[in-house]
Coordinates of C-alpha atoms in Angstrom, one line a residue:
X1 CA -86.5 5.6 101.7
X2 CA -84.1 5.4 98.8
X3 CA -80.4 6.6 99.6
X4 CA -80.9 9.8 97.1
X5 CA -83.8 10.4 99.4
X6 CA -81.9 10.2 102.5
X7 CA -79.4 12.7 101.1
X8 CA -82.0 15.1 100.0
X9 CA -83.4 14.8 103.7
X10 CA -79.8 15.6 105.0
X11 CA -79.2 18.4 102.9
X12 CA -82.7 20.0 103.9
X13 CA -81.5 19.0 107.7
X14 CA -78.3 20.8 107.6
X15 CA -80.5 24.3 105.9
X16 CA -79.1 23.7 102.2
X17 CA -82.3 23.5 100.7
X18 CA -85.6 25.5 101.5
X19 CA -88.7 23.8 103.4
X20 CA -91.5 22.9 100.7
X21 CA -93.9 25.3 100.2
X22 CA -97.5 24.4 101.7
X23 CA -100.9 26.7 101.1
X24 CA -99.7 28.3 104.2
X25 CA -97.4 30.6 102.3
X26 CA -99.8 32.2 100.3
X27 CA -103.3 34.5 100.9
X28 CA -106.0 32.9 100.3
X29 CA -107.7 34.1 97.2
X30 CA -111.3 34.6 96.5
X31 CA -112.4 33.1 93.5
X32 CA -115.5 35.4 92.3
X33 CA -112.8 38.5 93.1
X34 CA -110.1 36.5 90.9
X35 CA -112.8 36.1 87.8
X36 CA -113.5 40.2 88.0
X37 CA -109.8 40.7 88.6
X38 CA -108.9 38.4 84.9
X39 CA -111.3 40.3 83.3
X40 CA -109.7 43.2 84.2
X41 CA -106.0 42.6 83.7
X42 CA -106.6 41.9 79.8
X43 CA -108.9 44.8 79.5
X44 CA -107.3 47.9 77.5
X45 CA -110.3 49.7 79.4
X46 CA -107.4 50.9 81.7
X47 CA -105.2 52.4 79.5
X48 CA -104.9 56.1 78.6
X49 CA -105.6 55.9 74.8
X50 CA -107.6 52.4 75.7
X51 CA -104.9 50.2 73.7
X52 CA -102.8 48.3 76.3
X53 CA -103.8 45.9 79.1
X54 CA -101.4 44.6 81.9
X55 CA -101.7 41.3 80.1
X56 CA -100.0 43.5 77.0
X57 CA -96.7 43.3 79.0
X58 CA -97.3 40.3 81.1
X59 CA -99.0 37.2 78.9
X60 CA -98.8 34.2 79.7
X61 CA -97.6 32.9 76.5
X62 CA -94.4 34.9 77.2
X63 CA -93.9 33.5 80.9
X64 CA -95.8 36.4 82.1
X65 CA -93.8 38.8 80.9
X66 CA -93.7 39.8 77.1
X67 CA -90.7 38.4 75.5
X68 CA -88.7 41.5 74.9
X69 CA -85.8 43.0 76.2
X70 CA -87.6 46.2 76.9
X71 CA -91.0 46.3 76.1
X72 CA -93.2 49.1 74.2
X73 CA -96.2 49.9 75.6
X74 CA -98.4 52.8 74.6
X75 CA -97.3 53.2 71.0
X76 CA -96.8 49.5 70.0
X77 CA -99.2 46.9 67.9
X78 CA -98.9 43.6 68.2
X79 CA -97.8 41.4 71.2
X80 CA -94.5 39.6 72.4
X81 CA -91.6 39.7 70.2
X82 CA -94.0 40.8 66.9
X83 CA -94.8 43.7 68.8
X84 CA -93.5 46.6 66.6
X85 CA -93.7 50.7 66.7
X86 CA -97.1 51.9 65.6
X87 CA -96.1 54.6 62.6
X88 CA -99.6 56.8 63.9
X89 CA -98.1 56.5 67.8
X90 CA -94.9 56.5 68.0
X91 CA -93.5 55.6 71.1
X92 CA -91.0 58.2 72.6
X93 CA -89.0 55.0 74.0
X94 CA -88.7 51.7 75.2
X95 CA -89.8 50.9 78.5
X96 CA -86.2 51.6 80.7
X97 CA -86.5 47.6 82.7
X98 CA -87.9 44.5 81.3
X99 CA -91.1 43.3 82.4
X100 CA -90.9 41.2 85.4
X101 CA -92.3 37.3 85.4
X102 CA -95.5 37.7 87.9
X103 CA -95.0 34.1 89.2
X104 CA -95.9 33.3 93.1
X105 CA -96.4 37.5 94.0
X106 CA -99.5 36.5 96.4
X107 CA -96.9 34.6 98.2
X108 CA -96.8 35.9 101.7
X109 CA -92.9 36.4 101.4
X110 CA -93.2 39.2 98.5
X111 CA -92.9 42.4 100.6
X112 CA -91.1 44.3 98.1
X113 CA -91.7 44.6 94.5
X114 CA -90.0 46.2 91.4
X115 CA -86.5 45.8 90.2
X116 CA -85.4 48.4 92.5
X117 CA -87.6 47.7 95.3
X118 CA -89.5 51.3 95.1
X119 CA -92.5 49.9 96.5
X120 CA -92.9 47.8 100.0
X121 CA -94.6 46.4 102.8
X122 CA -93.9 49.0 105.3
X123 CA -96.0 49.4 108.5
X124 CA -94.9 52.8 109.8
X125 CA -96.2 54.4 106.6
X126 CA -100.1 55.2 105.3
X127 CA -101.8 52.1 104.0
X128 CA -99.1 50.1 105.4
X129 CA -96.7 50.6 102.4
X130 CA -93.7 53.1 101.5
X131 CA -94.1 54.0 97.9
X132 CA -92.6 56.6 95.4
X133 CA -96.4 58.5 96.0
X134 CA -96.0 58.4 99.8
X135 CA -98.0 62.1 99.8
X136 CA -100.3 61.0 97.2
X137 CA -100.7 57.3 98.7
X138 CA -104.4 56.4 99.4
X139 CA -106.0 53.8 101.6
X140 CA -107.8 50.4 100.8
X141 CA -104.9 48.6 99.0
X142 CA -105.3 45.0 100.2
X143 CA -101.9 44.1 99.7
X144 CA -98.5 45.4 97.8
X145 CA -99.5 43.7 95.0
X146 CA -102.5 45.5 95.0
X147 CA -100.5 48.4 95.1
X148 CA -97.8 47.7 92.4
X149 CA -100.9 48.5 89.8
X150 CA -100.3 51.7 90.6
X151 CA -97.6 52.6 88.7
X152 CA -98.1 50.9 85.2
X153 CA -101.2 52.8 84.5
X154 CA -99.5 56.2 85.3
X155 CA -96.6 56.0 83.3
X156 CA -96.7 57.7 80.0
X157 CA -94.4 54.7 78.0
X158 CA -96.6 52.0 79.7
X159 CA -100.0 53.0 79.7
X160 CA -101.0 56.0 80.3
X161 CA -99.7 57.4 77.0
X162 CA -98.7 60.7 76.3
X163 CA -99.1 64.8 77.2
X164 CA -102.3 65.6 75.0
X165 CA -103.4 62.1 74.2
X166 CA -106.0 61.5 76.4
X167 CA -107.5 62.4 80.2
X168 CA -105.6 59.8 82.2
X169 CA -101.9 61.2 80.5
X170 CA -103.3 65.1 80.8
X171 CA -104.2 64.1 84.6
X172 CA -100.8 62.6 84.8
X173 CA -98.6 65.5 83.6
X174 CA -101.2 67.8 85.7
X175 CA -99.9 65.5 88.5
X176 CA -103.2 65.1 89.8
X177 CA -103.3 61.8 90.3
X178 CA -106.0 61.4 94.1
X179 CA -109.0 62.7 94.3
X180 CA -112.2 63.3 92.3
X181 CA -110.7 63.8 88.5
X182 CA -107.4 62.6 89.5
X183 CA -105.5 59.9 87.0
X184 CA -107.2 57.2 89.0
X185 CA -110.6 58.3 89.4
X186 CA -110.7 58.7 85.9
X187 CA -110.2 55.0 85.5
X188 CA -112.2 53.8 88.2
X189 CA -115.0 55.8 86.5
X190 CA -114.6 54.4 83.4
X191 CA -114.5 51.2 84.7
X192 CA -117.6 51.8 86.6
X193 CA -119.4 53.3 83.7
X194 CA -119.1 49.6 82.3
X195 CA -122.5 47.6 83.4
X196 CA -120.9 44.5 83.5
X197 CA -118.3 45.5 85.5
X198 CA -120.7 47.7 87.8
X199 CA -122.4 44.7 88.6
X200 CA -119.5 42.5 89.3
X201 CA -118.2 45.2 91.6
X202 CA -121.3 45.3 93.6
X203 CA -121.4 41.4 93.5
X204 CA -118.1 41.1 94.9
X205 CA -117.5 43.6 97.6
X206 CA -119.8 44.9 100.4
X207 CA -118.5 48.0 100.8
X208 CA -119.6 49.2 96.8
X209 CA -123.6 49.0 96.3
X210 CA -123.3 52.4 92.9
X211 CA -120.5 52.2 90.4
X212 CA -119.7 55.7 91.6
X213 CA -118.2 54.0 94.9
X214 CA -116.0 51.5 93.0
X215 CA -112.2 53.3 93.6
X216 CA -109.0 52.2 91.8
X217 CA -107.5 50.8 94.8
X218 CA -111.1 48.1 94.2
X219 CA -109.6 47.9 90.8
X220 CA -106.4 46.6 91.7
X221 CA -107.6 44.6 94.5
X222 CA -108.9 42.1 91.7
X223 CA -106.6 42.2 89.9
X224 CA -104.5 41.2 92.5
X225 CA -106.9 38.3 93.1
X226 CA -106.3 36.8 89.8
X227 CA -102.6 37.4 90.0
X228 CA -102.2 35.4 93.1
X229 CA -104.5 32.6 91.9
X230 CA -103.3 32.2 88.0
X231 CA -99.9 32.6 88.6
X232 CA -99.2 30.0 92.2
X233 CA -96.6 27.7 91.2
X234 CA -95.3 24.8 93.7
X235 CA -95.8 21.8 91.4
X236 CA -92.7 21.8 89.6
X237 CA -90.1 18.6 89.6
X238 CA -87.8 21.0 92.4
X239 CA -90.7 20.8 94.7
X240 CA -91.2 17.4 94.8
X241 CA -87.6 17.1 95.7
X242 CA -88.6 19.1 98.4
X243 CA -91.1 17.1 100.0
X244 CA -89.0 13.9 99.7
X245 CA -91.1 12.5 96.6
X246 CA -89.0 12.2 93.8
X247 CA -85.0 12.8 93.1
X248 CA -83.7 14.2 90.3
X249 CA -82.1 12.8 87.5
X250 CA -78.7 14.0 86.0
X251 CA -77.3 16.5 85.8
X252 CA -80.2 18.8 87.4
X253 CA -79.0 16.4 90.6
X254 CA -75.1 17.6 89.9
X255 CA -76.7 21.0 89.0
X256 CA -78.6 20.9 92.6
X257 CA -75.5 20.3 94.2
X258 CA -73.8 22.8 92.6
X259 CA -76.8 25.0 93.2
X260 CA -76.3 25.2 96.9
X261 CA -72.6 24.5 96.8
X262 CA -69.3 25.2 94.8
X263 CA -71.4 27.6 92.6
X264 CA -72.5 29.7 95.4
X265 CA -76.0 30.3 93.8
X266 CA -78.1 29.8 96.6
X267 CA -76.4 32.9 98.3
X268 CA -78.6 34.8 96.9
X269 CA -81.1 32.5 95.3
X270 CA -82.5 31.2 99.1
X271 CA -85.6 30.1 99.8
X272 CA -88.4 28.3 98.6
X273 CA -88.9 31.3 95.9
X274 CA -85.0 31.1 95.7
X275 CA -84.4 34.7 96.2
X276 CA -83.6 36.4 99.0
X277 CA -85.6 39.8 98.5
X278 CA -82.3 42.0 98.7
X279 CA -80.4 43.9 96.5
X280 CA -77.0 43.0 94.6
X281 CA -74.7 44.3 91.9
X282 CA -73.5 41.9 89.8
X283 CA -72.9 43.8 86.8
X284 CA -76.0 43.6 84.0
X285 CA -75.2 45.4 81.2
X286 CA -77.7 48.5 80.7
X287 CA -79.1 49.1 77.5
X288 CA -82.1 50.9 76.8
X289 CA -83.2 54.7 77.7
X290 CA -82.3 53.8 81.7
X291 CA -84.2 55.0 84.9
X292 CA -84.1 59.0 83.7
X293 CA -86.2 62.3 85.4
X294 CA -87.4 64.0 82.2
X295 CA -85.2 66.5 82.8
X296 CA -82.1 64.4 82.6
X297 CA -80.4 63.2 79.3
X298 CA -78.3 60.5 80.6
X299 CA -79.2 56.7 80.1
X300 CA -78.2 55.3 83.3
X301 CA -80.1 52.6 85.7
X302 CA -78.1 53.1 88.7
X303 CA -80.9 50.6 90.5
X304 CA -81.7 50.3 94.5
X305 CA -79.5 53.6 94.8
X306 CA -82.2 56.0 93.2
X307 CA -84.9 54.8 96.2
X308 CA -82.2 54.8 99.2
X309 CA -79.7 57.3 98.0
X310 CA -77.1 55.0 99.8
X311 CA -73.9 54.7 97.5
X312 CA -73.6 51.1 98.7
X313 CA -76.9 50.5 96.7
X314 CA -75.4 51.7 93.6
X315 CA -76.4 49.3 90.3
X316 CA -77.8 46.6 92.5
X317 CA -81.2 44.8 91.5
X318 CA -83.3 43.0 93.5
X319 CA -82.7 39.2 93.1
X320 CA -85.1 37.3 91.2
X321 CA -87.2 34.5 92.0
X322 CA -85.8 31.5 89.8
X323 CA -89.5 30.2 89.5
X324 CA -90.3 29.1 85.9
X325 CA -86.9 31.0 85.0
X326 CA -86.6 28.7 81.7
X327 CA -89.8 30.1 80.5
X328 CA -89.5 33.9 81.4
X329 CA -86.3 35.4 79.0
X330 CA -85.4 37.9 78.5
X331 CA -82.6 38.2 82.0
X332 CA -81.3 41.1 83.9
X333 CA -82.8 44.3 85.2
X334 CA -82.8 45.2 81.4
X335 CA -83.7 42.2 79.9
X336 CA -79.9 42.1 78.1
X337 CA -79.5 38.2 77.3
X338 CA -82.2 36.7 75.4
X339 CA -80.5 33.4 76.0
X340 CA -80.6 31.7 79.9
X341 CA -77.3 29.9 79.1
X342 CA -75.2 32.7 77.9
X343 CA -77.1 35.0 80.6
X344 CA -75.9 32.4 83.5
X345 CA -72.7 32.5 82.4
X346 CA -72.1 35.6 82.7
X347 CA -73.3 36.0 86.2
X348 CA -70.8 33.6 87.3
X349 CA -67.9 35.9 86.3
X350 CA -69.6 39.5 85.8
X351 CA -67.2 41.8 85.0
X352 CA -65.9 39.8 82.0
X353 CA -69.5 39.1 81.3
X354 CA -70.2 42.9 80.9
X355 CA -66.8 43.6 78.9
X356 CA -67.6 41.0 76.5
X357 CA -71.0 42.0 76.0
X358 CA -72.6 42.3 72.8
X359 CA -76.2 43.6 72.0
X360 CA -77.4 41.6 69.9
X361 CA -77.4 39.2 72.8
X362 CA -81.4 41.2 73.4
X363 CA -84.2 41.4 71.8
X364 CA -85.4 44.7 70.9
X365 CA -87.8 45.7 68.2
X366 CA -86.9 48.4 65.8
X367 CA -87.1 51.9 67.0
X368 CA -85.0 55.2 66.3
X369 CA -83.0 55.2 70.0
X370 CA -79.4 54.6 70.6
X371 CA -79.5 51.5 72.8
X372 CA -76.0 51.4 73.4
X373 CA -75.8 54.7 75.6
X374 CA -76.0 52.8 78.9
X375 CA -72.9 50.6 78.0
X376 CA -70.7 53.6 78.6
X377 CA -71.4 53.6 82.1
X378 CA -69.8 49.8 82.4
X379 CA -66.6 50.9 84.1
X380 CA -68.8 52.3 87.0
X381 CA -71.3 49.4 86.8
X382 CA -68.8 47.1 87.2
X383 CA -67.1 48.8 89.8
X384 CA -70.0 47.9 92.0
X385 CA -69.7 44.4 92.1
X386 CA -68.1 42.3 94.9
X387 CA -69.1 38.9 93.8
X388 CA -66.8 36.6 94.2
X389 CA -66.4 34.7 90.3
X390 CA -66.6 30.8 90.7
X391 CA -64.9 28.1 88.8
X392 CA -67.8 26.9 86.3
X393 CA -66.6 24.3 83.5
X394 CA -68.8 24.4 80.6
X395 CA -70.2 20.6 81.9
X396 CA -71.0 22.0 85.0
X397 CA -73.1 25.2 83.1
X398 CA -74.6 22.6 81.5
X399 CA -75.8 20.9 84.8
X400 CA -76.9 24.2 86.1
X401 CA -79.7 24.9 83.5
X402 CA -80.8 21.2 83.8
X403 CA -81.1 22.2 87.4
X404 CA -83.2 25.6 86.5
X405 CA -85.4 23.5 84.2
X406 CA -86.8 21.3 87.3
X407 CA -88.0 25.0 88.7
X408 CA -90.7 24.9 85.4
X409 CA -93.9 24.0 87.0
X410 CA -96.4 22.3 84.1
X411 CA -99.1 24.6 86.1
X412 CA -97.5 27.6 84.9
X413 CA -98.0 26.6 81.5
X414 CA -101.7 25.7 81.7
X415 CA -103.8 28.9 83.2
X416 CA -106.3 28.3 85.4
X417 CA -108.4 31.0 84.4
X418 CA -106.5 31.9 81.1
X419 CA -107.4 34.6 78.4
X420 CA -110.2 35.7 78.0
X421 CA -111.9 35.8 74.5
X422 CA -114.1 39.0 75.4
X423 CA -113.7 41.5 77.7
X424 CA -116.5 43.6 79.2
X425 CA -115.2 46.7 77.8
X426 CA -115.5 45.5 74.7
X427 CA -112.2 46.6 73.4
X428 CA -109.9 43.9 71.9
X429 CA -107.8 41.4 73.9
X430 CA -104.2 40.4 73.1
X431 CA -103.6 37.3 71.1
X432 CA -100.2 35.8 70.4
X433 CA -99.8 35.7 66.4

């Protein structure tokens, strides 16, 4: 064993770095349930106006997410950063958070999704999870990531569209969202009024033999499926360090070292996911419409503190997985820094990040809103932090990101299933271009 070997075994010895990952960690996935479930997740079949798939926000060609600061979903034409205002549609606003990279979420580890952790494993609750619908949560979820479908498709900026657009939105603002004619039954119907999908429903699970049986919660167990088989990653140049087969060149080695010493990253960044699941302010700026009722006018994002209610919560995001982080900007609860460098940077010293922040630093497609609103709030934001700031020289930035690029796995560049040319819906799929 080489002597860089014999360090990295020390390190891993003395609990600096995470254990490699091994199919243990993740659910087992079956494969004819991932097929239905791809088909599915780039069909615009579960959309309210039938014009937005999950794989209009989440595409691989963008890191699974969709290049943009804060996305447009019902309203917009075109995908990634082309995507643009339709004139006919116009959206009412930007989608408050950015789209979140979908990497590794059939991991067993992933009990708690979302930026603010709405939704999570919980097994005191119905179905086994505590959700934002506790009295309208329904049974036959396989998993939280199962259940995290259910929010996208009820959400009038994501996908549902809006008021008097079409029966999924009308459901919506009814708030019927259970039951026979509820938001979800009119998908699942839809769905089921598809033959090819019929059939595949009945091929796959033994508990559907009529299209009528196939439910929502079916829906997004497939979907779940081919999330958690597309989107494994634990074949990048970090994880061989892990299992003692390679070191890494400089600087990602001085970046690694750094990593999970003077830089403090791995304080937060733990595990072999390298996040730690909780919830910390460290000062994002907030741009965009923020997390508002309908009846408010403000444009805040006060994060984990609108699901606990705790002030100790108040602007702090749940850490994110560092998986493929080179490949999925925009960063921050609000998708503020376009740019990974200038975005790292400023997490090492936050306040002074957020005072000197400038937003053009995002990406954000043309649309009348005042973006800026949330900035106001900054005294308050930063307030909330109590990170200590490090002492980063510009070299040692520099070996940081080298460190972050050995977390790109080549798989998560090369689908295993990929795109689908034609869906069963036969509506149109999203294409980069």
């Amino acid at each position: 064993m080489s002597m860089a070997m014999v360090m990295i075994a020390a390190a891993a010895s003395a609990g600096e770095l995470p254990a490699p990952l091994t199919d243990a960690d993740f659910a087992p996935v079956d494969a004819a349930e991932a097929r239905l479930g791809q088909l599915l997740f780039y069909d615009p079949i579960l959309s309210g106006n039938r014009n937005v798939s999950c794989g209009t926000c989440h595409h691989p060609a963008f890191g699974t997410g969709d290049g943009l600061s804060l996305g447009m979903g019902d309203g917009g034409i075109g995908l990634g950063p082309q995507r643009v205002a339709d004139p006919a549609n116009m959206p009412e606003q930007r989608i408050p958070r950015n789209s979140p990279a979908l990497f590794n979420l059939g991991a067993h580890e992933f009990t708690v999704l979302f930026h603010d952790g709405r939704i999570e494993v919980d097994p005191d609750r119905p179905g086994g999870l505590r959700t934002p619908l506790d009295a309208d949560m329904v049974t036959g979820f396989a998993s939280l990531l199962s259940a995290q479908t259910m929010f996208p498709v009820l959400s009038p900026d994501e996908m549902a569209g809006h008021y008097s657009e079409n029966d999924v939105a009308q459901a919506v603002r009814r708030g019927v969202i259970t039951g026979q004619g509820g938001a979800w039954d009119i998908i699942a119907r839809r769905v089921g009024d598809v033959p090819a999908y019929a059939g595949s429903f009945t091929a796959v699970y033994d508990h559907i033999d009529a299209p009528d049986q196939i439910t929502f919660a079916d829906i997004s167990n497939a979907i779940a499926a081919f999330m958690a088989f597309e989107w494994r990653s634990d074949t990048a140049p970090f994880d061989a360090v892990l299992r003692g087969e390679a070191t890494l060149p400089e600087p990602a080695a001085t970046g690694m070292t750094l990593f999970y010493g003077d830089a403090g990253c791995a304080s937060c960044h733990s595990g072999p996911f390298l996040t730690d699941h909780a919830f910390h302010a460290m000062a994002a700026p907030q741009i965009g419409p923020g997390k508002a009722a309908r009846f408010e006018s403000h444009a805040l994002d006060e994060g984990r503190f609108r699901v606990t209610g705790d002030p100790a919560d108040l602007y702090a995001f749940r850490t994110p997985s560092l998986r493929n982080i080179a490949l999925t900007a925009p960063y921050g609860h609000a998708g503020a820094h376009a740019d990974l460098r200038s975005f790292v940077a400023a997490h090492l010293d936050p306040i002074n990040g957020l005072q000197n922040y400038d937003l053009s630093a995002a990406v954000l497609p043309d649309l009348p809103v005042d973006d800026a609103r949330g900035l106001a709030d900054a005294e308050a934001i930063a307030a909330a932090v109590t990170y200590e700031v490090r002492d980063i020289s510009e070299a040692d930035l520099t070996a940081l990101l080298a460190f972050l690029d050995t977390l790109t796995d080549p798989a998560a560049t090369q689908d295993r299933l990929g795109v689908p040319t034609t869906v069963p819906s036969g509506l149109s799929v999203d294409t980069p271009g």
